[in-house]
Coordinates of C-alpha atoms in Angstrom, one line a residue:
X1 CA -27.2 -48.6 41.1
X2 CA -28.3 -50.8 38.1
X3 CA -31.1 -49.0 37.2
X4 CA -28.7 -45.6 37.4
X5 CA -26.4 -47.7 35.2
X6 CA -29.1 -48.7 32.8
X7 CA -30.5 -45.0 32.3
X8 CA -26.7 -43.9 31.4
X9 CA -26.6 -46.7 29.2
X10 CA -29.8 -45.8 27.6
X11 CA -28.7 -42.5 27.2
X12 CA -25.5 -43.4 25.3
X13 CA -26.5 -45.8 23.1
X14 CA -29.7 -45.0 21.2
X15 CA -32.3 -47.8 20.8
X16 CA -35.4 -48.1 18.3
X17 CA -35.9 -45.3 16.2
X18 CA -34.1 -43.0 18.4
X19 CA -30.5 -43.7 16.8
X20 CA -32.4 -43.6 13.3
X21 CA -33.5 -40.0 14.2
X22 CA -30.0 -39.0 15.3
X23 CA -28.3 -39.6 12.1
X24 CA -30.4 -38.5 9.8
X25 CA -29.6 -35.2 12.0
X26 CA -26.4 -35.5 10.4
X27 CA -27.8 -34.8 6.9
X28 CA -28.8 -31.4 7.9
X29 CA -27.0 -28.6 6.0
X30 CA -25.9 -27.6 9.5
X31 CA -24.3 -30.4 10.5
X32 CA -22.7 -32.2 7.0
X33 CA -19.3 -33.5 8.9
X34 CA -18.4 -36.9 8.0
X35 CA -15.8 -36.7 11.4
X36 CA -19.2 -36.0 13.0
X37 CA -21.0 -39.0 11.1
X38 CA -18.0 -41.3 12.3
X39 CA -18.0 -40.3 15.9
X40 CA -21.6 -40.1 16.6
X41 CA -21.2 -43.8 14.8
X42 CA -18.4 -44.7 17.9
X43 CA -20.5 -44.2 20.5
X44 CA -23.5 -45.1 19.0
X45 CA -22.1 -48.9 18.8
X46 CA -19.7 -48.7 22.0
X47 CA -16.7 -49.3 19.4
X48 CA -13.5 -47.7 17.4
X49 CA -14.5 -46.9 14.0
X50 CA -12.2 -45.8 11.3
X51 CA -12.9 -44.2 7.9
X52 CA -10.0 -45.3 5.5
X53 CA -9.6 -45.2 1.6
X54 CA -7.6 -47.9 -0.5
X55 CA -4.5 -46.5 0.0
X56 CA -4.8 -46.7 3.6
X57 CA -5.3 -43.0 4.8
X58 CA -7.4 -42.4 7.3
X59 CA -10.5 -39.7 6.5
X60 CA -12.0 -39.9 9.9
X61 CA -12.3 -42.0 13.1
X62 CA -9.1 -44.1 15.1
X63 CA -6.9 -46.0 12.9
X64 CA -7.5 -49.6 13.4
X65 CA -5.4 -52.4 12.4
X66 CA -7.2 -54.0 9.5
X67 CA -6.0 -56.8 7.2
X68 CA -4.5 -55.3 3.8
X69 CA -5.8 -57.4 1.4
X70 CA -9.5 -58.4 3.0
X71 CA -8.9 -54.2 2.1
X72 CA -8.2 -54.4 -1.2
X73 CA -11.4 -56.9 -2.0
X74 CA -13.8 -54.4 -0.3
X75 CA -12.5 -51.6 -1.9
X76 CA -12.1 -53.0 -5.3
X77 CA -15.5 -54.3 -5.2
X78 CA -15.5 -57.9 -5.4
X79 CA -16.8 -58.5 -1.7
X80 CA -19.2 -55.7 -0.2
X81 CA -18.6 -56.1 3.4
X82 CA -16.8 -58.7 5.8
X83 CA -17.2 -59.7 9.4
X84 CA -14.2 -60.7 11.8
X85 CA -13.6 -61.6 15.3
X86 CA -10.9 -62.9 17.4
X87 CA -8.6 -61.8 20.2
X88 CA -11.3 -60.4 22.1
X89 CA -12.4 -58.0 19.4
X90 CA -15.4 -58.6 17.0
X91 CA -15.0 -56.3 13.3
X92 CA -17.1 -55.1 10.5
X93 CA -16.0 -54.4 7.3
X94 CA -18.3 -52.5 5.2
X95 CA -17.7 -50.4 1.4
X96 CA -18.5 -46.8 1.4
X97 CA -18.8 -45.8 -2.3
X98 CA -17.0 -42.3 -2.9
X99 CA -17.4 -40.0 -6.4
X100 CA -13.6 -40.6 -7.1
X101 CA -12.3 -43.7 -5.2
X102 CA -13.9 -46.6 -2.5
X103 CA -14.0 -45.9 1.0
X104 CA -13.9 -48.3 4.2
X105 CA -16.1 -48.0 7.0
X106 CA -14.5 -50.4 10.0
X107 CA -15.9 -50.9 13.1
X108 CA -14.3 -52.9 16.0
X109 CA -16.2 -53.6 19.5
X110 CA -15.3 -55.6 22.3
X111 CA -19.2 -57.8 21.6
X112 CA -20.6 -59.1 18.9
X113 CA -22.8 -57.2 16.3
X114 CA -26.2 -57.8 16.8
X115 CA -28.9 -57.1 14.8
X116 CA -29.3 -53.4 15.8
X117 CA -25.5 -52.7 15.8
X118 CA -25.2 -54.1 12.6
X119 CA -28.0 -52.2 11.0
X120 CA -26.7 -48.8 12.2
X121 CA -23.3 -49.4 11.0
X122 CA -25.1 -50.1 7.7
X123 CA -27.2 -47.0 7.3
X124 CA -24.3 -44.8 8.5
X125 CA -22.2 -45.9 5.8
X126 CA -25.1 -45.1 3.4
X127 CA -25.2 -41.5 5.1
X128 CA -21.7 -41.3 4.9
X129 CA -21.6 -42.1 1.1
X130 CA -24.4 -39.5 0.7
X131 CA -22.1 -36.8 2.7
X132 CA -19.0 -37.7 0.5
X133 CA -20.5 -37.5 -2.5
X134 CA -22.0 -33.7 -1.7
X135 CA -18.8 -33.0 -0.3
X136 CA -17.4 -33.6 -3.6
X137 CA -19.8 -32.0 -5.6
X138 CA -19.9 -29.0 -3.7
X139 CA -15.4 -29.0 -4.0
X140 CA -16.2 -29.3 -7.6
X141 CA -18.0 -26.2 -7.3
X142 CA -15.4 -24.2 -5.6
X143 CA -12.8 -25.6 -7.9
X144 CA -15.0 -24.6 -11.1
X145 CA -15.8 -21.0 -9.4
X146 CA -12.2 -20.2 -9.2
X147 CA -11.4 -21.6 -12.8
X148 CA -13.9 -19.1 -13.5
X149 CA -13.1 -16.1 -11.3
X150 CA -9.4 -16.7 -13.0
X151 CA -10.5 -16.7 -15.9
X152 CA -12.5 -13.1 -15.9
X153 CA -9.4 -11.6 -14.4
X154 CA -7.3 -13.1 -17.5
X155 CA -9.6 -11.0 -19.5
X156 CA -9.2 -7.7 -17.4
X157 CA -5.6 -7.9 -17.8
X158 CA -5.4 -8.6 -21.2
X159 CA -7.8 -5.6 -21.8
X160 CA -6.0 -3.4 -19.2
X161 CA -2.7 -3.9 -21.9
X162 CA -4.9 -2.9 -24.9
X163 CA -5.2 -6.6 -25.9
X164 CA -8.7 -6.7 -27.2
X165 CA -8.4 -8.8 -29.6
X166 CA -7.1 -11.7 -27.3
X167 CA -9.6 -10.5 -24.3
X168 CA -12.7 -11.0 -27.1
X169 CA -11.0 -14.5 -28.0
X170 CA -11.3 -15.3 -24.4
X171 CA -14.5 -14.3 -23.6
X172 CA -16.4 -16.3 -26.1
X173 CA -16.0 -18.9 -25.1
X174 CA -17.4 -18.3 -21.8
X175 CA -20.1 -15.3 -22.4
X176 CA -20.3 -14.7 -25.9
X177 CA -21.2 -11.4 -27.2
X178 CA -19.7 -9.6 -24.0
X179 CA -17.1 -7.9 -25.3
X180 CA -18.6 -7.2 -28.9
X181 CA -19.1 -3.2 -27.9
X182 CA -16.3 -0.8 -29.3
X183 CA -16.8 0.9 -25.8
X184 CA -17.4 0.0 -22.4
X185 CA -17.7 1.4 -18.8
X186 CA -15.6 0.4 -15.8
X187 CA -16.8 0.8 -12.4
X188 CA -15.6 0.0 -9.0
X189 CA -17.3 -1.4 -5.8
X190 CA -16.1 -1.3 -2.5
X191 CA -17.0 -3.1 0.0
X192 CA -15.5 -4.5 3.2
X193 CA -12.7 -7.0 2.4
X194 CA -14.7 -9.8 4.3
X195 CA -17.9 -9.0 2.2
X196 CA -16.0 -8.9 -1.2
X197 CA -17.1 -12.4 -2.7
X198 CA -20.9 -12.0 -1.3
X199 CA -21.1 -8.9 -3.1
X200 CA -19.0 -10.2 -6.4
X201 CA -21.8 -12.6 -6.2
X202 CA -24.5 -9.8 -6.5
X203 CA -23.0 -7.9 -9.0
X204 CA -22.9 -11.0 -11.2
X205 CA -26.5 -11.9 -10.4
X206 CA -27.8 -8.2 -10.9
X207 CA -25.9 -7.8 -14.5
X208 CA -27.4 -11.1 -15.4
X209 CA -23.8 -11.9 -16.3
X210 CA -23.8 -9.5 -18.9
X211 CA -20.6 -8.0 -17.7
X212 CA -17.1 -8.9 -16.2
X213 CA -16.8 -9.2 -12.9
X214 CA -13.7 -8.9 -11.6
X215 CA -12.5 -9.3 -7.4
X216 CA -9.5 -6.8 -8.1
X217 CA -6.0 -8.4 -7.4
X218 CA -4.6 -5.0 -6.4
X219 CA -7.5 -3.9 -4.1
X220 CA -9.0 -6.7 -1.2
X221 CA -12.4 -5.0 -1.0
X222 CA -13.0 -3.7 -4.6
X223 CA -15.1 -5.6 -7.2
X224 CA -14.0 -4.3 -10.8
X225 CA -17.4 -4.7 -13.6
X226 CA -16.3 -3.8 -16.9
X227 CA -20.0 -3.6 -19.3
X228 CA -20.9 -2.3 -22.4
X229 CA -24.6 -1.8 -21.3
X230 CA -26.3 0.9 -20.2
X231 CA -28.4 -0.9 -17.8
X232 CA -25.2 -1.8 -15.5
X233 CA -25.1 1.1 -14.0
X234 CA -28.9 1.5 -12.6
X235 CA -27.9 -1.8 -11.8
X236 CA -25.5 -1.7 -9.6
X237 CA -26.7 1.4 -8.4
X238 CA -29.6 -0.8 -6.9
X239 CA -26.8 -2.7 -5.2
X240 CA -26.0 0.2 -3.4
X241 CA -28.7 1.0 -2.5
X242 CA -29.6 -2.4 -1.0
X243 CA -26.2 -1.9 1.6
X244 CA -25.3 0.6 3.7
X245 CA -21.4 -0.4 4.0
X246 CA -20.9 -0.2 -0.1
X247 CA -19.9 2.4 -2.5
X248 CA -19.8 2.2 -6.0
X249 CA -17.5 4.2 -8.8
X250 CA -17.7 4.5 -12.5
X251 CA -15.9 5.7 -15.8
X252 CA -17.5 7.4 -18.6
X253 CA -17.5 5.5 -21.6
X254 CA -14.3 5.2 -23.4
X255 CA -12.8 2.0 -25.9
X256 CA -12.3 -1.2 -25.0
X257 CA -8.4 -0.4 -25.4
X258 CA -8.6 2.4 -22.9
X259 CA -9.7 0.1 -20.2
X260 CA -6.8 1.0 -17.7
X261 CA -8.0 4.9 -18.7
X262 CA -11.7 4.0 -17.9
X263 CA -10.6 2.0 -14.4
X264 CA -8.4 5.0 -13.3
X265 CA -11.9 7.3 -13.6
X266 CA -13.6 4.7 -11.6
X267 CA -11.0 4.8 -9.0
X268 CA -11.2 8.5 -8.9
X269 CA -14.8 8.4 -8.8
X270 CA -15.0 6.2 -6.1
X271 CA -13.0 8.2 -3.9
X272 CA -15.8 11.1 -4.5
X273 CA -18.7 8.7 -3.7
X274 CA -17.9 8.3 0.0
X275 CA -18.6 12.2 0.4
X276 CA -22.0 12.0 -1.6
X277 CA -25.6 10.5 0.3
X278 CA -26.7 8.0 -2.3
X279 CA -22.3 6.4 -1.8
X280 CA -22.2 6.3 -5.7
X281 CA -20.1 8.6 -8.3
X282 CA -19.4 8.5 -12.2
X283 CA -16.5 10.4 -13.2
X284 CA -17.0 14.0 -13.8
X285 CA -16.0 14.7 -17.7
X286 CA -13.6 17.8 -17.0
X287 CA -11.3 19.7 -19.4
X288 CA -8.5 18.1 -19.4
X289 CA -5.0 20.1 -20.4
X290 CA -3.7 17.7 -22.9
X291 CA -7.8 18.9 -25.0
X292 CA -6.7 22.5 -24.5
X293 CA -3.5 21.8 -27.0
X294 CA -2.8 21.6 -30.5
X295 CA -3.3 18.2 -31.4
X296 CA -1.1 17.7 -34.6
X297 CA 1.9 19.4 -32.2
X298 CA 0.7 16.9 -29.1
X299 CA 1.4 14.0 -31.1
X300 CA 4.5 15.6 -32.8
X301 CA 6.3 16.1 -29.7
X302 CA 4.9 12.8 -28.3
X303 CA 6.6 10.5 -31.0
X304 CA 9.9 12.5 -30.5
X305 CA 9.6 12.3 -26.8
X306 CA 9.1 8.5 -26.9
X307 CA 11.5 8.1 -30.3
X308 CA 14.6 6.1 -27.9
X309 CA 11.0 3.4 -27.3
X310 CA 11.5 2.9 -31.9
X311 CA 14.3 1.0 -31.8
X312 CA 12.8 -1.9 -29.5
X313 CA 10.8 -4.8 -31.1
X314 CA 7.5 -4.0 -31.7
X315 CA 6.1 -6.2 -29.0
X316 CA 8.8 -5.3 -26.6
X317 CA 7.5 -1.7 -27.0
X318 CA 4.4 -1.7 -26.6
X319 CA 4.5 -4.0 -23.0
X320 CA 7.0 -1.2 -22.0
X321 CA 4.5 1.2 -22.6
X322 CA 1.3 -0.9 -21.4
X323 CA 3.0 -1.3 -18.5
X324 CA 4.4 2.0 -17.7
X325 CA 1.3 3.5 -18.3
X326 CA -0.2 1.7 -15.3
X327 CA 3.2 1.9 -13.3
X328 CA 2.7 5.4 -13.5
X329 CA -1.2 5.4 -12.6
X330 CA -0.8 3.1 -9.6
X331 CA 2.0 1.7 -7.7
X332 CA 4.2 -0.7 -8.8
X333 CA 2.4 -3.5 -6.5
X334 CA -0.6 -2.8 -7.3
X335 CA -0.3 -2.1 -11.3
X336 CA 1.7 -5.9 -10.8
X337 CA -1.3 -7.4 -9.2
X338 CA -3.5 -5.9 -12.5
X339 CA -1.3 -7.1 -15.2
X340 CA -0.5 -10.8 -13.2
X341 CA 3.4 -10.2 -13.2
X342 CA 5.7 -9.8 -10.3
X343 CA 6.0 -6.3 -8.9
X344 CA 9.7 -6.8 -9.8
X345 CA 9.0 -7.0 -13.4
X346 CA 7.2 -4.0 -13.2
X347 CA 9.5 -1.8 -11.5
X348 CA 12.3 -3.3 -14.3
X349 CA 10.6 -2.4 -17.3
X350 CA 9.8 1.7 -15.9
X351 CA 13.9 1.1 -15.1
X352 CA 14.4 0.1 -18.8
X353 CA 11.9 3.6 -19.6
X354 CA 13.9 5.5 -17.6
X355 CA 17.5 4.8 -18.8
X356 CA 16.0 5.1 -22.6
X357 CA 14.4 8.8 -21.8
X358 CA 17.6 9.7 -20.0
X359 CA 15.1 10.5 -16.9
X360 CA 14.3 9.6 -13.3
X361 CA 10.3 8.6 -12.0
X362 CA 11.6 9.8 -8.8
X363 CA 10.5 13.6 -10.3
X364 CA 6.6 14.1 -10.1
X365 CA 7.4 16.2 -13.1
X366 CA 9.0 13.6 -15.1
X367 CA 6.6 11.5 -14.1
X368 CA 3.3 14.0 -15.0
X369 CA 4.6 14.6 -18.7
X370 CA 5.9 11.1 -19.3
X371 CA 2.9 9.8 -18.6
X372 CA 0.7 12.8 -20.6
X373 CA 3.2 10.9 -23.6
X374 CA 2.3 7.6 -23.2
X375 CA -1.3 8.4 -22.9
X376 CA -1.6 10.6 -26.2
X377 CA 0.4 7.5 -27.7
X378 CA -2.7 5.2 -27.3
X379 CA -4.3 7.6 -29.9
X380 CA -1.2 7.4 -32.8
X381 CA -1.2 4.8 -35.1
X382 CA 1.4 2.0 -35.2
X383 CA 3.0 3.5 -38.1
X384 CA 4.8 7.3 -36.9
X385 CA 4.8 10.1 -39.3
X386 CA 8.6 10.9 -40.2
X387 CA 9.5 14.2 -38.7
X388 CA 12.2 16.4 -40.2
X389 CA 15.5 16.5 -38.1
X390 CA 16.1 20.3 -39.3
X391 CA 12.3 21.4 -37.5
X392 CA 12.2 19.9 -34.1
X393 CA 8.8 20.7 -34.0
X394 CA 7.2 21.9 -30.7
X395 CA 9.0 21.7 -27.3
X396 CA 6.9 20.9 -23.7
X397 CA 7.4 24.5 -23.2
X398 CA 5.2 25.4 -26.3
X399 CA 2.6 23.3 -25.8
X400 CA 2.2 24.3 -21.7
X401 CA 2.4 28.1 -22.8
X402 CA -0.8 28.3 -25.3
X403 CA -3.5 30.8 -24.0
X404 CA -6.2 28.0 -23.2
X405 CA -3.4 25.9 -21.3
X406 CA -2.4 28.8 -19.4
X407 CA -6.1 30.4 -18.3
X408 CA -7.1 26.2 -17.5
X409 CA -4.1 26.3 -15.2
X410 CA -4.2 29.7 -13.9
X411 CA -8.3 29.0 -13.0
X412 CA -7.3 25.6 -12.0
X413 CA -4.8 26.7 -9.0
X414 CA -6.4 29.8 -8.2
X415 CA -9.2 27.9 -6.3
X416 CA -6.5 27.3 -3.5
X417 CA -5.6 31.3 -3.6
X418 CA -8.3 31.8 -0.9
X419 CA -6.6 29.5 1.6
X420 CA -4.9 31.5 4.7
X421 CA -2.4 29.2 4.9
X422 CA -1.4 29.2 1.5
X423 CA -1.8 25.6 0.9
X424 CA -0.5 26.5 -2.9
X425 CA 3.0 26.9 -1.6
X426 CA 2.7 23.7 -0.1
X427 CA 1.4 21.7 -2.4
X428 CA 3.6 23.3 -4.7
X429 CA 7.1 22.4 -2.4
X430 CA 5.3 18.9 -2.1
X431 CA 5.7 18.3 -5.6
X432 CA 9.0 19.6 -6.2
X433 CA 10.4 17.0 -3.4
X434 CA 8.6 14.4 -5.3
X435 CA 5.8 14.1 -3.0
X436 CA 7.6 13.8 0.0
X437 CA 5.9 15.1 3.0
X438 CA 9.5 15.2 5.7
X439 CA 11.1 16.8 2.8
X440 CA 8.2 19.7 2.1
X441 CA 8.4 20.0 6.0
X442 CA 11.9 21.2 6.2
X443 CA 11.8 23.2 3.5
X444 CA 8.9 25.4 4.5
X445 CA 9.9 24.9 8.1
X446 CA 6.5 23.1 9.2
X447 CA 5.3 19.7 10.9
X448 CA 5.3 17.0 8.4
X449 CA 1.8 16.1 9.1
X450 CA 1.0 19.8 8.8
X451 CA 2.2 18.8 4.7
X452 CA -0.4 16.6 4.9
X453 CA -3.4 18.0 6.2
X454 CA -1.9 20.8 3.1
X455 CA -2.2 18.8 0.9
X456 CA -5.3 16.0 1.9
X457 CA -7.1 19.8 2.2
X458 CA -6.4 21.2 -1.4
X459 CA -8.2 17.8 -2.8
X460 CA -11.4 18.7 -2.4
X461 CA -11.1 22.2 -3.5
X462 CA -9.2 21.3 -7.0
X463 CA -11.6 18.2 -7.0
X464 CA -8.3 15.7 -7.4
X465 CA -6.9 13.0 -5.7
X466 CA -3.1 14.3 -4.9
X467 CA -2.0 11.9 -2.0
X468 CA -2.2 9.0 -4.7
X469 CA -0.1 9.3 -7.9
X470 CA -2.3 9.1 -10.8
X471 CA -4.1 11.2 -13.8
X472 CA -5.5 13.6 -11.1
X473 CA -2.0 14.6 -9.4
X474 CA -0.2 14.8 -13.0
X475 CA -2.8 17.3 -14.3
X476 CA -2.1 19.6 -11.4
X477 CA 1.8 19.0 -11.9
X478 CA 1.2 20.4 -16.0
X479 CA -0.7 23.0 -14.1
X480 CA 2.4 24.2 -12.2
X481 CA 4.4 23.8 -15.1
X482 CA 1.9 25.6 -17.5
X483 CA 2.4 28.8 -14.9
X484 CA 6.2 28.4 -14.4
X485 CA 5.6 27.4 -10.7
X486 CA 8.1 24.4 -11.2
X487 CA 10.5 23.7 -13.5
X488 CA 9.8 21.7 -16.9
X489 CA 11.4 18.5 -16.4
X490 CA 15.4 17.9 -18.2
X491 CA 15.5 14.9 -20.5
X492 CA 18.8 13.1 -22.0
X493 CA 17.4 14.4 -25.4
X494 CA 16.5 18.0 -26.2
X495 CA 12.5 18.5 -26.8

């Protein structure tokens, strides 16, 4: 029986090297737990051992009762370690230096501290300081990667609001010469949510940070890269190609302050890439209806459209119109997410557009032509043209009626004539209920999810996203309206 007791013993309590061997397990990246270091140290000494700082909180082990100000001299440094015993119990007081404040290591046992126990209480503290000093630089890291990630995602909302000349401020700080392009492209990668910051990491390492990199607050697994080189592309391409769960879309070029344009063509060509074998899209350059009209009338009817906007502050305007312009692209929580304010605030300041056109967003029609103002309105100077109050100028009506806009829309819609089940009556319904498929239903006397499948078909044929509002679905509402398939909008003011 004493032999069996002596082989347990042996077992539990390392001797000679053996114990020396076990902790330095403990600096393996594997296994870097100080609560690890602090038990192994418990049985390792047949003891309690607590981990405490000066203020008295314990970081690992069983709190012990120690004496407050034998404590305080350990942890301020004037004594290094202290010995104790009485009552049955034997203590050992030893300083663990820590990157931002003095640790104690105490161990009590029911013997005293021989030469062996009193050596590995040593060298664990040593380990222990090592461990809370990587453990600090590696919390540095994190905190410094986040600064970081925060601060890139500063500089996509500031660009997203046309803002350049704060989002170049920013950025050179950090990456000079980023941002020095007039022109940039955006592009999207989507991953699964949980592989999001392993890929962000890739993207940064493969541009050679050369571009912002952006985790998108609207989106959990899209990374947002906005560069100015050429390079990026192949780039992330590569990326791609490198993982089979990924796909990547991008913008053509546009400006720096048409960013939000240049993300909503990423988004759109993202959508395309998960039908195509290499999982990678750019946004197809199409003909657009807004190209296809008189320009000097566009921006006429534009400024009159938008007049009730003049009589705001000029800053006050123009974060109406930033903001509308990606509460009309996106949805309120999402465009919220991209500009860093509360959905709330984003849903008040379309409100304040609203009650100022004498309109409702509620209309997909509304909606379309408001947001085919606010868009040509990137391209006006600050200072508006004075129009005379005796010629009106152009109405919507004149503009959707020219020739070119007519035979665009007409070719446009036409694609869906050779549908049997006249998915062009349905996705035309669909839009005058404001996009509501129970609504469509009972008006056409169908399933709801019939609407659907309508609709979700048509995409591919028109090559447009339709079941999420954005530049895709408001280009086929002007198409309806350019044919007379839906009624033009009614505003407060006449156009």
């Amino acid at each position: 029986m004493a032999g069996r007791e002596d082989g347990n013993r042996q077992r539990e309590t390392p001797t000679g090297a053996a114990w020396a061997e076990e902790l330095l397990e403990h600096l393996r990246p594997a296994g870097r737990d100080v609560r690890r270091v602090v038990a192994w140290l418990s049985g390792a000494v047949r003891g309690s051992v607590a981990l405490q700082d000066a203020a008295g909180n314990l970081v690992a082990g069983t709190r012990l009762s120690l004496d407050p100000g034998l404590v305080a001299d350990i942890t301020t440094g004037r004594i290094a370690s202290a010995a104790w015993e009485g009552r049955g119990r034997h203590l050992r007081l030893v300083r663990v230096e820590h990157p931002s404040h003095a640790c104690v290591l105490a161990v009590s046992r029911e013997i005293p501290f021989d030469r062996r126990a009193s050596d590995v209480v040593t060298h664990t503290a040593q380990v222990i300081e090592l461990l809370l000093a990587a453990g600090e630089s590696t919390a540095a890291g994190h905190r410094l990667q986040r600064a970081t990630s925060d601060l890139r995602l500063a500089i996509l909302q500031l660009l997203m609001v046309e803002d350049t000349i704060a989002a170049r401020r920013v950025a050179a700080g950090l990456w000079p010469g980023l941002l020095d392009a007039e022109t940039a492209c955006v592009y999207v990668v989507e991953s699964e949510p949980a592989a999001r910051d392993r890929i962000a990491e890739e993207c940064l390492e493969r541009t050679r940070e050369e571009a912002l990199v952006v985790r998108c607050p609207a989106m959990e697994g899209h990374v947002i890269v906005v560069s100015p080189r050429e390079s990026t592309g192949d780039a992330l391409r590569s990326l791609v190609g490198r993982h089979p769960d990924i796909f990547l879309g991008g913008s053509v070029r546009q400006s720096l302050a048409r960013t939000a344009t240049a993300y909503g063509q990423a988004v759109s060509a993202l959508a395309v890439a998960h039908f195509r074998p290499d999982k990678t899209a750019v946004y197809a350059e199409r003909t657009h209806p807004e190209r296809l009209m008189d320009p000097a009338a566009l921006r006429g009817w534009t400024a009159r459209l938008l007049r009730p906007l003049d009589t705001l502050p000029h800053h006050t305007r123009a974060e109406l119109l930033a903001t509308n312009r990606l509460g009309l692209e996106f949805t309120a929580v999402n465009a919220a997410k991209v500009l860093g304010v509360s959905r709330n605030t984003v849903r008040a300041r379309m409100e304040r557009v609203e009650t100022l056109l004498g309109t409702d967003f509620a209309d997909l029609t509304v909606r379309a032509v408001v947001h085919l103002a606010v868009n040509t309105q990137i391209g006006l100077p600050d200072a508006q043209a004075a129009s005379d109050p005796a010629h009106p100028g152009p109405r919507l009506s004149d503009l959707l009626s020219g020739p070119a806009v007519r035979t665009w829309a007409r070719n446009l819609l036409g694609r869906l004539d050779a549908d049997a089940r006249n998915t062009r009556r349905t996705l035309r319904t669909w839009i005058a209920v404001g996009g509501n498929a129970e609504r469509a239903a009972q008006a056409l006397g169908m399933h709801a999810q019939t609407v659907r499948e309508h609709v979700r078909s048509a995409e591919p044929v028109l090559e447009r996203q339709l079941l999420a509002a954005g530049t895709d679905l408001y280009e086929v509402v002007l198409a309806h309206l350019a044919l007379g398939d839906l009624d033009l909008p009614v505003f407060h003011r006449r156009r």
